[in-house]
Amino acid sequence: MSETQQYKQLVDEWLRLDQNPETRAEIQQLWDSNRLSELKQRLGSRIEFGTAGLRARMEAGFSRMNDLTVIQASQGLAKYVLKNVENAKEKGVVIGHDHRHHSQTFANLTAAVFISLGFKVWFFRQLVHTPLVPYTVKQLGGAAGIMITASHNPKDDNGYKVYWENACQIIPPHDSGIAATIDENLEPWVWDEKLATESPQSQDPAEKGVIESYFKELGALSAFRADNEASDVKFVYTAMHGVGTPYAKRSFEVFGLKPFIPVKEQVEPDPEFPTVAFPNPEEGKGALALAMKCADENDARIILANDPDADRLAIAEKQSSGEWVIFTGNQIGTILGGATLERMQISGEPVDKVAMLASTVSSKFLAKLAEVNGFLFEETLTGFKWIGNRAQELQEQGYNAVFAFEEAIGFTVGKVVRDKDGVSALGFFAEWAIHLHNRGQTANDYLESLYQKYGYFVTDNSYFICREPETIKKIFVRMRYGDHPQQSPDGKYQYKLNYPTTIGGHKVTGIRDLTIGYDSATPDNYPTLPVSSSSEMITFKLENGCVFTIRTSGTEPKIKYYSELASSSTEQARKELKVVVNAIGSELMEADKNGLEGRKEA
């Protein structure tokens, strides 16, 4: 069969299955104009379902987000839930969506699939922030939850995020089980958006009081309400054109905080994200430029920024010099972790059964905090799917899992949701900022005091863009096996291991490779954290105390690195870390040789 005939088969299969006139026309137009390379990208492979669910550009094709692939994913998920969750139909599934283009349609079609199989569907009629879906699964005892969102991705992307009956994101083996079941259910059996709102099996969970219940639990996190009501500290808030504004307002209300000043240009949901290059507050000053302008005009010194689905929180603070400090995710995690412990100590709560968690690529500050103060700290794989599930397990073992974070500005404050939640973290931080103000400290002062007590933890996290999978593969093969890979003596690994012995002039003292399952620090050289060959992830420890991890992204064409060095002073730590970071790019990734693009400021 010729290549053209193969493409013709794929086009015919798409046109046979797809019932959306727009996406049918897209594929037909590509075929008519003989754009075979584009057809190969769109139709040559299927969109992959993983622990992050689905995420891709919204356009026609088996590898993209569109009505057909959402229906296919929902059919597989529905069958899998039915098989693996007891009384799944009666428990029902929770479905929410953000404001992106097609999010409403994707949510409707998802609901229709579950309704067609006899499921009860808790279907939000309003835009929701992502944490409200797992909260509703917890509150109503749902069998699963689905959130249609691409979080802070570019405007043309969308996603499909899945929570299990424990109200945490799915982890293996559910991801592969769902993926396999999707492949067994590719023929659409229902395509009826109206079922989502017209079926008697569909009910709005807001009518069951879940939103009120969520904010009641948030309000219980407040410890200094009287101080909040009397404070004159001003906060500026941006929703980054997302869904966060009404939820952030309620968060301030239940903490007894005076209303924040909204960034008017970004306060309403807008799927075009017109004022930012990337709708991600983590990207830097460019993303927060309007918020800084608003704060300067209103004499406010603290900016709170949610990402578009409001599960993340960025914070900036104006110093007495007039300079704005944008806190990193690790710095915010340090502040919130320190605040959580200090609030417990103020109230006399015991800390011996307290647990805090962070991902392996996040700062080790919480580990030091736990060591000094006598509570449990645990490290997990990257992502709140791992953090949330482990926090839930610790809670069931009798621990009080009160705080968790990852460096990508994701935070869990309290036990309201076992997922990152930018709305609860926002209220908690604002209250603590007022408490600090009343004792004569800024948030930056407080961060400095924590560093003085526990050590200066300096981080440098960034990424390189690489759009060629083969180049990424080549980089990691060289990292593991050297420039000239040799045959493995025992066949345990692809080649004989030959990791670098020095990086940036510093001796390598430890290596953990969670892709192939190697750890130099364990007796059997096998990691204690889960191993997965589906993504690249290597951690190096150096003689000077530096720890850094290099990994691929599951949702973007990026090679990310996360580095940290603890020292007795910030200046010394930054100086040493800069040398190592430069070596990550030049020695390990050979960025120039491999044509890698560095991170650009938003």
XYZ file of C-alpha atoms in Angstrom:
602
model
C 0.000 0.000 0.000
C 1.388 3.406 -0.966
C 1.808 6.261 1.524
C -0.997 8.173 -0.175
C -3.317 5.190 0.172
C -2.461 4.923 3.874
C -3.389 8.562 4.373
C -6.597 8.036 2.403
C -7.554 5.229 4.780
C -6.935 7.472 7.792
C -8.938 10.323 6.253
C -11.832 7.978 5.438
C -11.787 6.596 8.993
C -11.879 10.126 10.429
C -14.770 11.159 8.203
C -16.636 7.957 9.101
C -16.362 8.584 12.863
C -16.508 12.390 13.205
C -19.933 14.043 13.388
C -18.708 17.618 13.813
C -19.026 19.504 10.490
C -16.147 21.881 11.296
C -13.537 19.245 12.124
C -14.727 17.028 9.255
C -14.181 19.967 6.895
C -10.693 20.567 8.359
C -9.527 17.060 7.492
C -11.255 17.114 4.093
C -9.523 20.413 3.268
C -6.113 19.014 4.235
C -6.715 16.005 1.979
C -7.995 18.090 -0.917
C -4.935 20.335 -0.737
C -2.591 17.304 -0.503
C -1.072 18.379 2.834
C 0.136 14.891 3.697
C 2.685 15.883 6.338
C 0.002 17.775 8.268
C -2.369 14.813 7.909
C 0.353 12.539 9.282
C 0.695 14.762 12.371
C -3.056 14.944 12.896
C -4.077 11.357 12.050
C -0.924 9.252 12.216
C -1.055 8.700 15.979
C -3.642 8.861 18.747
C -3.665 11.440 21.526
C -2.102 9.683 24.520
C -3.990 9.260 27.766
C -1.712 9.392 30.813
C -1.783 10.360 34.473
C -2.317 13.964 33.334
C -5.322 12.804 31.286
C -5.333 14.457 27.865
C -3.849 17.736 26.721
C -3.322 18.938 23.159
C -4.148 21.599 20.597
C -7.834 21.939 19.703
C -8.240 20.931 16.060
C -9.274 17.978 13.932
C -7.318 14.732 14.145
C -6.846 11.621 16.264
C -3.841 13.234 17.988
C -5.702 16.430 18.949
C -8.392 17.623 21.359
C -11.761 17.634 19.610
C -15.293 16.286 19.981
C -14.407 12.816 18.693
C -11.299 12.246 20.841
C -13.113 13.570 23.936
C -16.010 11.160 23.313
C -13.589 8.280 22.770
C -11.718 9.099 25.980
C -14.990 9.379 27.898
C -16.226 6.035 26.589
C -13.052 4.300 27.709
C -13.043 6.058 31.071
C -16.718 5.285 31.688
C -16.233 1.572 30.967
C -13.101 1.470 33.145
C -14.808 3.210 36.087
C -17.783 0.879 35.746
C -15.480 -2.124 35.998
C -13.258 -0.852 38.840
C -15.455 1.205 41.168
C -18.198 -0.452 43.186
C -21.662 1.086 42.669
C -20.114 3.526 40.191
C -23.406 4.435 38.468
C -25.077 5.309 41.770
C -22.057 7.242 43.074
C -21.879 9.182 39.835
C -19.145 11.251 38.242
C -18.393 14.942 38.716
C -17.811 17.062 35.594
C -16.600 20.652 35.494
C -15.090 22.929 32.864
C -13.278 26.213 32.442
C -13.861 29.026 29.935
C -11.621 27.942 27.071
C -12.922 27.558 23.544
C -14.897 24.288 23.270
C -14.640 23.511 27.021
C -18.418 23.666 27.410
C -18.937 21.353 24.426
C -16.312 18.878 25.616
C -17.931 18.796 29.068
C -21.388 18.282 27.541
C -20.189 15.383 25.382
C -18.376 13.813 28.339
C -21.540 13.972 30.418
C -23.583 12.460 27.582
C -21.335 9.396 27.449
C -21.674 8.694 31.170
C -25.427 9.357 31.126
C -25.844 6.948 28.213
C -24.339 4.185 30.376
C -26.706 4.924 33.248
C -24.363 6.997 35.446
C -25.582 9.772 37.700
C -23.702 12.886 36.583
C -22.903 15.803 38.874
C -22.577 18.425 36.147
C -21.577 21.972 37.065
C -23.645 24.522 35.168
C -21.178 27.330 35.928
C -17.477 27.824 35.265
C -15.470 26.269 38.070
C -11.900 26.397 39.233
C -10.233 22.988 38.965
C -10.003 22.132 42.715
C -13.783 22.255 43.005
C -14.051 19.024 40.981
C -11.996 16.828 43.362
C -13.627 18.576 46.323
C -17.047 17.596 44.965
C -15.884 14.011 44.412
C -14.887 13.971 48.087
C -18.011 15.703 49.349
C -20.582 13.722 47.340
C -18.704 10.410 47.295
C -18.343 10.349 43.519
C -16.806 7.466 41.583
C -14.597 9.830 39.552
C -14.206 13.418 38.424
C -13.390 15.062 35.097
C -12.251 18.655 34.630
C -12.056 20.124 31.133
C -9.146 22.574 31.231
C -5.664 23.159 29.863
C -4.723 25.194 32.934
C -2.066 27.757 31.883
C -1.350 26.364 28.411
C -1.644 28.596 25.312
C -5.150 29.546 24.147
C -5.348 26.929 21.380
C -4.893 24.025 23.806
C -7.391 22.166 25.943
C -7.265 19.216 28.302
C -9.143 16.472 30.125
C -8.096 15.893 33.733
C -9.270 12.841 35.697
C -9.734 12.250 39.433
C -10.374 8.860 41.032
C -12.910 8.056 43.749
C -10.382 9.049 46.454
C -10.626 12.631 45.087
C -6.986 12.542 43.937
C -5.623 12.627 40.412
C -5.156 9.205 38.863
C -1.831 7.381 39.127
C -0.647 4.069 37.654
C -2.046 1.555 36.946
C -5.258 3.492 36.288
C -3.701 5.551 33.473
C -2.689 2.539 31.393
C -5.922 0.741 32.258
C -7.996 3.686 31.061
C -5.838 4.098 27.929
C -6.343 0.446 27.011
C -10.085 0.694 27.565
C -10.245 3.810 25.365
C -8.633 1.828 22.550
C -11.377 -0.799 22.938
C -14.169 1.803 22.665
C -13.328 4.069 19.723
C -16.687 3.810 17.935
C -18.897 6.671 19.249
C -22.102 5.321 20.724
C -23.632 8.678 21.668
C -23.192 12.242 20.359
C -25.822 14.359 22.078
C -24.814 17.514 23.955
C -28.329 18.144 25.255
C -28.192 15.139 27.578
C -25.756 17.016 29.819
C -28.402 19.427 31.047
C -31.717 17.851 30.011
C -31.307 14.302 31.325
C -32.848 13.589 34.750
C -29.582 11.773 35.572
C -27.736 15.108 35.448
C -27.760 17.351 38.503
C -25.874 20.536 39.318
C -23.766 19.843 42.448
C -24.024 23.522 43.346
C -27.660 22.762 44.212
C -26.370 20.228 46.759
C -24.437 23.011 48.479
C -20.929 21.846 47.587
C -19.647 25.337 46.794
C -20.927 26.677 50.097
C -19.403 23.675 51.868
C -16.060 24.255 50.153
C -15.894 27.858 51.320
C -17.000 26.911 54.818
C -13.984 24.590 55.011
C -11.772 27.369 53.648
C -13.056 29.768 56.298
C -12.096 27.270 59.001
C -8.454 27.736 57.963
C -8.536 31.351 59.208
C -6.672 31.985 62.474
C -6.502 35.796 62.710
C -9.916 36.985 61.527
C -10.092 40.049 63.799
C -6.718 41.254 62.518
C -7.862 40.761 58.919
C -10.973 42.884 59.363
C -8.977 45.756 60.862
C -6.062 45.682 58.447
C -5.225 48.360 55.882
C -2.904 46.098 53.840
C -3.908 46.295 50.176
C -3.842 43.356 47.771
C -4.093 43.375 43.980
C -5.529 40.278 42.300
C -5.407 38.985 38.743
C -7.271 35.978 37.383
C -5.071 35.967 34.251
C -8.248 36.006 32.091
C -9.380 32.815 33.833
C -12.192 31.598 36.072
C -10.676 32.581 39.415
C -12.228 35.971 40.234
C -15.510 34.913 41.936
C -13.724 32.164 43.868
C -10.903 34.450 44.973
C -13.485 37.012 46.142
C -15.244 34.378 48.235
C -11.929 33.209 49.657
C -11.205 36.747 50.870
C -14.709 36.975 52.318
C -14.528 33.754 54.330
C -11.120 34.741 55.736
C -12.628 38.061 56.841
C -10.340 40.000 54.507
C -11.220 43.340 52.967
C -11.876 43.145 49.193
C -8.833 43.022 46.927
C -8.233 45.393 44.020
C -8.818 43.493 40.756
C -6.755 43.974 37.613
C -9.691 45.118 35.462
C -8.189 44.094 32.132
C -7.767 40.477 33.354
C -10.633 39.967 35.779
C -13.178 38.382 33.401
C -12.810 34.981 31.725
C -11.533 35.421 28.178
C -10.430 32.390 26.133
C -8.270 34.632 23.944
C -6.043 35.704 26.894
C -5.512 39.027 25.066
C -3.106 40.815 27.436
C -0.493 38.094 28.007
C 1.858 36.143 25.744
C 1.417 33.108 28.010
C -1.485 32.904 30.516
C 0.881 31.624 33.184
C 1.770 33.866 36.162
C 4.855 31.709 36.728
C 6.450 33.108 33.567
C 7.666 36.327 35.195
C 7.294 40.098 35.065
C 5.787 40.127 31.582
C 2.803 38.101 32.777
C 2.388 40.321 35.862
C 3.023 43.698 34.177
C -0.617 44.869 34.354
C -0.914 43.713 37.960
C 2.199 45.713 38.901
C 0.830 48.760 37.126
C -2.476 48.383 38.996
C -0.677 47.944 42.319
C 1.494 51.014 41.759
C -1.576 53.096 40.900
C -3.387 51.939 44.047
C -0.452 52.005 46.472
C -0.736 48.267 47.045
C 2.355 46.218 47.823
C 1.182 42.613 47.351
C 0.013 40.962 44.128
C -1.845 37.647 44.140
C -2.205 35.912 40.777
C -4.062 32.735 39.931
C -3.465 30.877 36.698
C -6.524 30.531 34.409
C -8.053 27.501 36.176
C -7.062 28.906 39.594
C -5.266 25.853 40.931
C -1.939 27.711 41.143
C -0.893 30.879 42.935
C 1.854 33.386 42.137
C 2.820 36.149 44.561
C 4.808 39.362 44.173
C 5.666 41.915 46.866
C 6.858 45.494 46.519
C 9.867 46.282 48.693
C 10.604 49.566 50.466
C 13.083 50.332 47.665
C 10.216 50.272 45.171
C 11.487 47.037 43.601
C 9.047 44.193 42.963
C 10.084 40.745 44.162
C 8.307 37.886 42.382
C 8.548 34.899 44.684
C 9.398 31.562 43.153
C 7.226 28.539 43.824
C 9.904 27.237 46.185
C 9.959 30.525 48.094
C 6.165 30.582 48.415
C 6.271 26.951 49.553
C 8.889 27.914 52.149
C 6.737 30.807 53.427
C 3.517 28.768 53.546
C 5.255 25.772 55.131
C 6.859 27.966 57.776
C 3.539 29.738 58.388
C 1.665 26.442 58.743
C 4.099 25.212 61.387
C 4.225 28.541 63.229
C 0.429 28.802 63.387
C 0.284 25.333 64.933
C 2.952 26.277 67.466
C 1.088 29.506 68.346
C -2.116 27.560 68.995
C -0.304 24.830 70.937
C -1.151 22.030 68.504
C 1.186 19.017 68.691
C 3.392 18.549 65.631
C 4.735 15.025 66.212
C 2.126 13.489 63.853
C 2.238 16.362 61.351
C 3.244 15.533 57.779
C 4.332 17.869 54.996
C 5.147 16.851 51.428
C 6.887 18.194 48.335
C 7.814 16.825 44.945
C 11.342 15.602 44.344
C 12.169 18.580 42.098
C 11.032 21.098 44.725
C 13.095 22.774 47.445
C 14.408 20.626 50.311
C 13.488 23.364 52.806
C 10.561 21.391 54.235
C 12.902 18.449 54.885
C 15.087 20.726 57.026
C 12.025 22.235 58.727
C 10.792 18.746 59.614
C 14.199 17.581 60.835
C 14.576 20.522 63.223
C 10.981 20.533 64.505
C 10.308 16.820 64.751
C 7.597 16.106 62.197
C 7.409 13.949 59.072
C 8.477 15.118 55.639
C 8.020 12.991 52.532
C 9.230 13.488 48.995
C 7.202 12.269 46.021
C 7.496 12.117 42.281
C 6.730 15.296 40.333
C 3.105 16.358 40.203
C 0.181 16.612 42.582
C -1.109 13.243 41.427
C 1.688 11.741 43.539
C 1.575 14.329 46.322
C -2.204 14.080 46.786
C -2.337 10.291 46.813
C 0.549 10.038 49.291
C -0.971 12.719 51.539
C -4.211 10.741 51.578
C -2.327 7.545 52.508
C -0.490 9.349 55.333
C -3.787 10.725 56.629
C -5.194 7.199 56.713
C -2.089 6.093 58.641
C -2.836 8.602 61.395
C -0.711 11.533 60.244
C -1.997 15.078 59.968
C -0.993 15.978 56.401
C -1.373 19.761 56.634
C 0.712 21.182 53.810
C 2.236 20.190 50.477
C 3.711 21.996 47.517
C 5.526 21.720 44.213
C 7.855 24.325 42.785
C 5.500 25.070 39.855
C 3.461 27.373 42.179
C 1.147 24.581 43.331
C 0.114 24.434 47.010
C -2.208 22.414 49.245
C -3.058 24.261 52.446
C -4.957 22.220 55.021
C -7.014 19.184 54.048
C -9.821 20.770 52.022
C -8.584 19.296 48.722
C -5.872 16.738 47.996
C -4.763 18.698 44.972
C -3.141 22.044 44.380
C -5.575 24.885 45.073
C -4.742 28.508 44.301
C -7.923 29.799 45.940
C -7.388 28.355 49.432
C -3.659 29.232 49.285
C -4.574 32.802 48.299
C -6.711 33.415 51.399
C -4.236 31.660 53.691
C -1.291 33.698 52.404
C -3.157 37.021 52.499
C -4.052 36.429 56.164
C -0.458 35.521 57.012
C 0.821 38.631 55.184
C -1.414 40.762 57.410
C -0.185 38.904 60.498
C 3.407 39.582 59.429
C 2.607 43.247 58.743
C 1.199 43.602 62.249
C 4.479 42.370 63.709
C 6.562 44.616 61.440
C 7.598 42.144 58.755
C 7.083 41.833 55.043
C 6.739 38.417 53.405
C 10.290 38.827 52.126
C 11.487 39.630 55.655
C 9.809 36.466 56.891
C 11.443 34.416 54.137
C 14.832 35.853 55.131
C 14.199 34.947 58.789
C 13.424 31.354 57.814
C 16.630 31.187 55.759
C 18.652 32.597 58.664
C 17.278 29.885 60.930
C 17.316 26.884 58.601
C 19.828 27.769 55.864
C 19.710 29.650 52.576
C 18.060 27.473 49.948
C 18.721 29.008 46.540
C 17.059 27.530 43.472
C 17.314 27.993 39.727
C 14.570 26.258 37.743
C 14.031 26.705 34.031
C 13.795 24.804 30.767
C 14.996 24.368 27.212
C 12.541 23.985 24.342
C 13.166 21.020 22.050
C 10.589 20.102 19.422
C 12.460 17.047 18.122
C 11.792 13.865 20.152
C 14.862 12.182 18.646
C 17.084 15.012 19.904
C 15.653 14.663 23.407
C 16.286 10.912 23.271
C 19.874 11.478 22.115
C 20.538 13.936 24.968
C 19.402 11.494 27.647
C 21.184 8.517 26.056
C 24.428 10.505 26.187
C 23.724 11.547 29.795
C 23.361 7.893 30.846
C 25.782 6.054 28.607
C 28.352 8.625 27.472
C 29.468 9.767 24.026
C 30.279 6.226 22.910
C 27.764 3.793 24.454
C 29.178 0.337 25.157
C 27.406 -2.985 25.471
C 25.853 -3.592 28.879
C 27.840 -6.303 30.735
C 24.748 -7.905 32.291
C 21.995 -6.732 29.929
C 20.235 -4.936 32.775
C 20.273 -1.587 30.998
C 20.300 -0.606 27.329
C 24.054 0.063 27.452
C 26.791 0.126 30.076
C 26.068 2.946 32.538
C 28.477 5.839 32.124
C 27.044 8.893 33.910
C 29.212 12.047 34.188
C 31.670 11.970 37.106
C 32.000 15.763 37.327
C 29.621 18.595 36.399
C 30.660 22.232 36.420
C 33.942 21.210 38.039
C 32.209 19.487 40.971
C 32.384 15.762 41.672
C 29.130 13.827 41.226
C 28.313 12.053 44.516
C 24.869 10.648 43.759
C 22.653 9.716 40.807
C 19.018 8.640 40.713
C 17.500 7.733 37.358
C 13.766 7.145 37.600
C 13.475 6.274 33.911
C 15.625 3.150 33.871
C 15.476 2.387 37.615
C 18.934 3.227 39.011
C 19.879 4.835 42.335
C 23.483 5.015 43.503
C 22.355 5.582 47.116
C 20.346 2.389 47.717
C 21.866 -1.022 48.610
C 20.417 -2.694 45.507
C 20.839 0.418 43.329
C 17.078 0.537 42.704
C 15.098 3.718 43.556
C 12.544 3.834 46.370
C 10.402 6.249 44.327
C 8.308 4.800 41.478
C 10.104 4.179 38.188
C 8.544 4.969 34.813
C 10.104 4.468 31.398
C 7.443 6.706 29.811
C 9.318 9.911 30.692
C 12.897 11.015 31.294
C 14.006 11.965 34.811
C 17.548 11.984 36.258
C 18.706 13.563 39.543
C 22.361 14.417 40.249
C 23.928 15.257 43.629
C 27.259 17.096 43.669
C 30.032 17.303 46.221
C 29.266 20.970 46.948
C 25.734 20.040 48.109
C 23.963 21.012 44.890
C 21.038 18.809 43.850
C 19.452 19.099 40.422
C 16.941 17.120 38.384
C 16.527 17.075 34.612
C 13.257 15.764 33.199
C 10.999 15.948 30.192
C 7.573 17.569 30.320
C 4.466 15.462 29.869
C 2.486 18.266 28.236
C 5.006 20.574 26.501
C 8.079 20.218 24.204
C 10.459 21.084 27.046
C 13.434 19.645 28.884
C 13.095 21.077 32.377
C 15.753 21.413 35.056
C 15.389 22.094 38.769
C 18.475 22.979 40.792
C 19.072 23.919 44.418
C 21.981 24.661 46.690
C 21.820 25.364 50.433
C 24.528 27.540 51.984
C 25.231 29.951 54.821
C 24.602 32.951 52.568
C 22.474 33.701 49.533
C 25.363 35.280 47.628
C 27.641 32.265 47.956
C 24.863 29.829 47.071
C 23.882 31.819 43.971
C 27.476 32.085 42.814
C 28.084 28.328 43.055
C 24.701 27.422 41.621
C 25.214 29.608 38.557
C 28.290 27.579 37.603
C 26.327 24.326 37.855
C 23.346 25.690 35.891
C 25.626 26.837 33.083
C 27.116 23.343 33.011
C 23.652 21.750 32.782
C 23.141 23.591 29.501
C 26.648 23.343 28.069
C 27.944 19.998 29.370
C 24.868 17.798 29.835
C 22.428 19.082 27.220
C 24.913 20.603 24.759
C 22.260 23.250 24.138
C 24.001 25.074 21.288
C 25.010 21.904 19.455
C 21.486 20.449 19.761
C 19.707 23.689 18.810
C 17.824 24.022 22.089
C 15.894 27.228 22.764
C 16.291 28.789 26.207
C 13.395 30.129 28.232
C 12.074 33.511 27.130
C 10.611 35.978 29.620
C 6.833 36.410 29.195
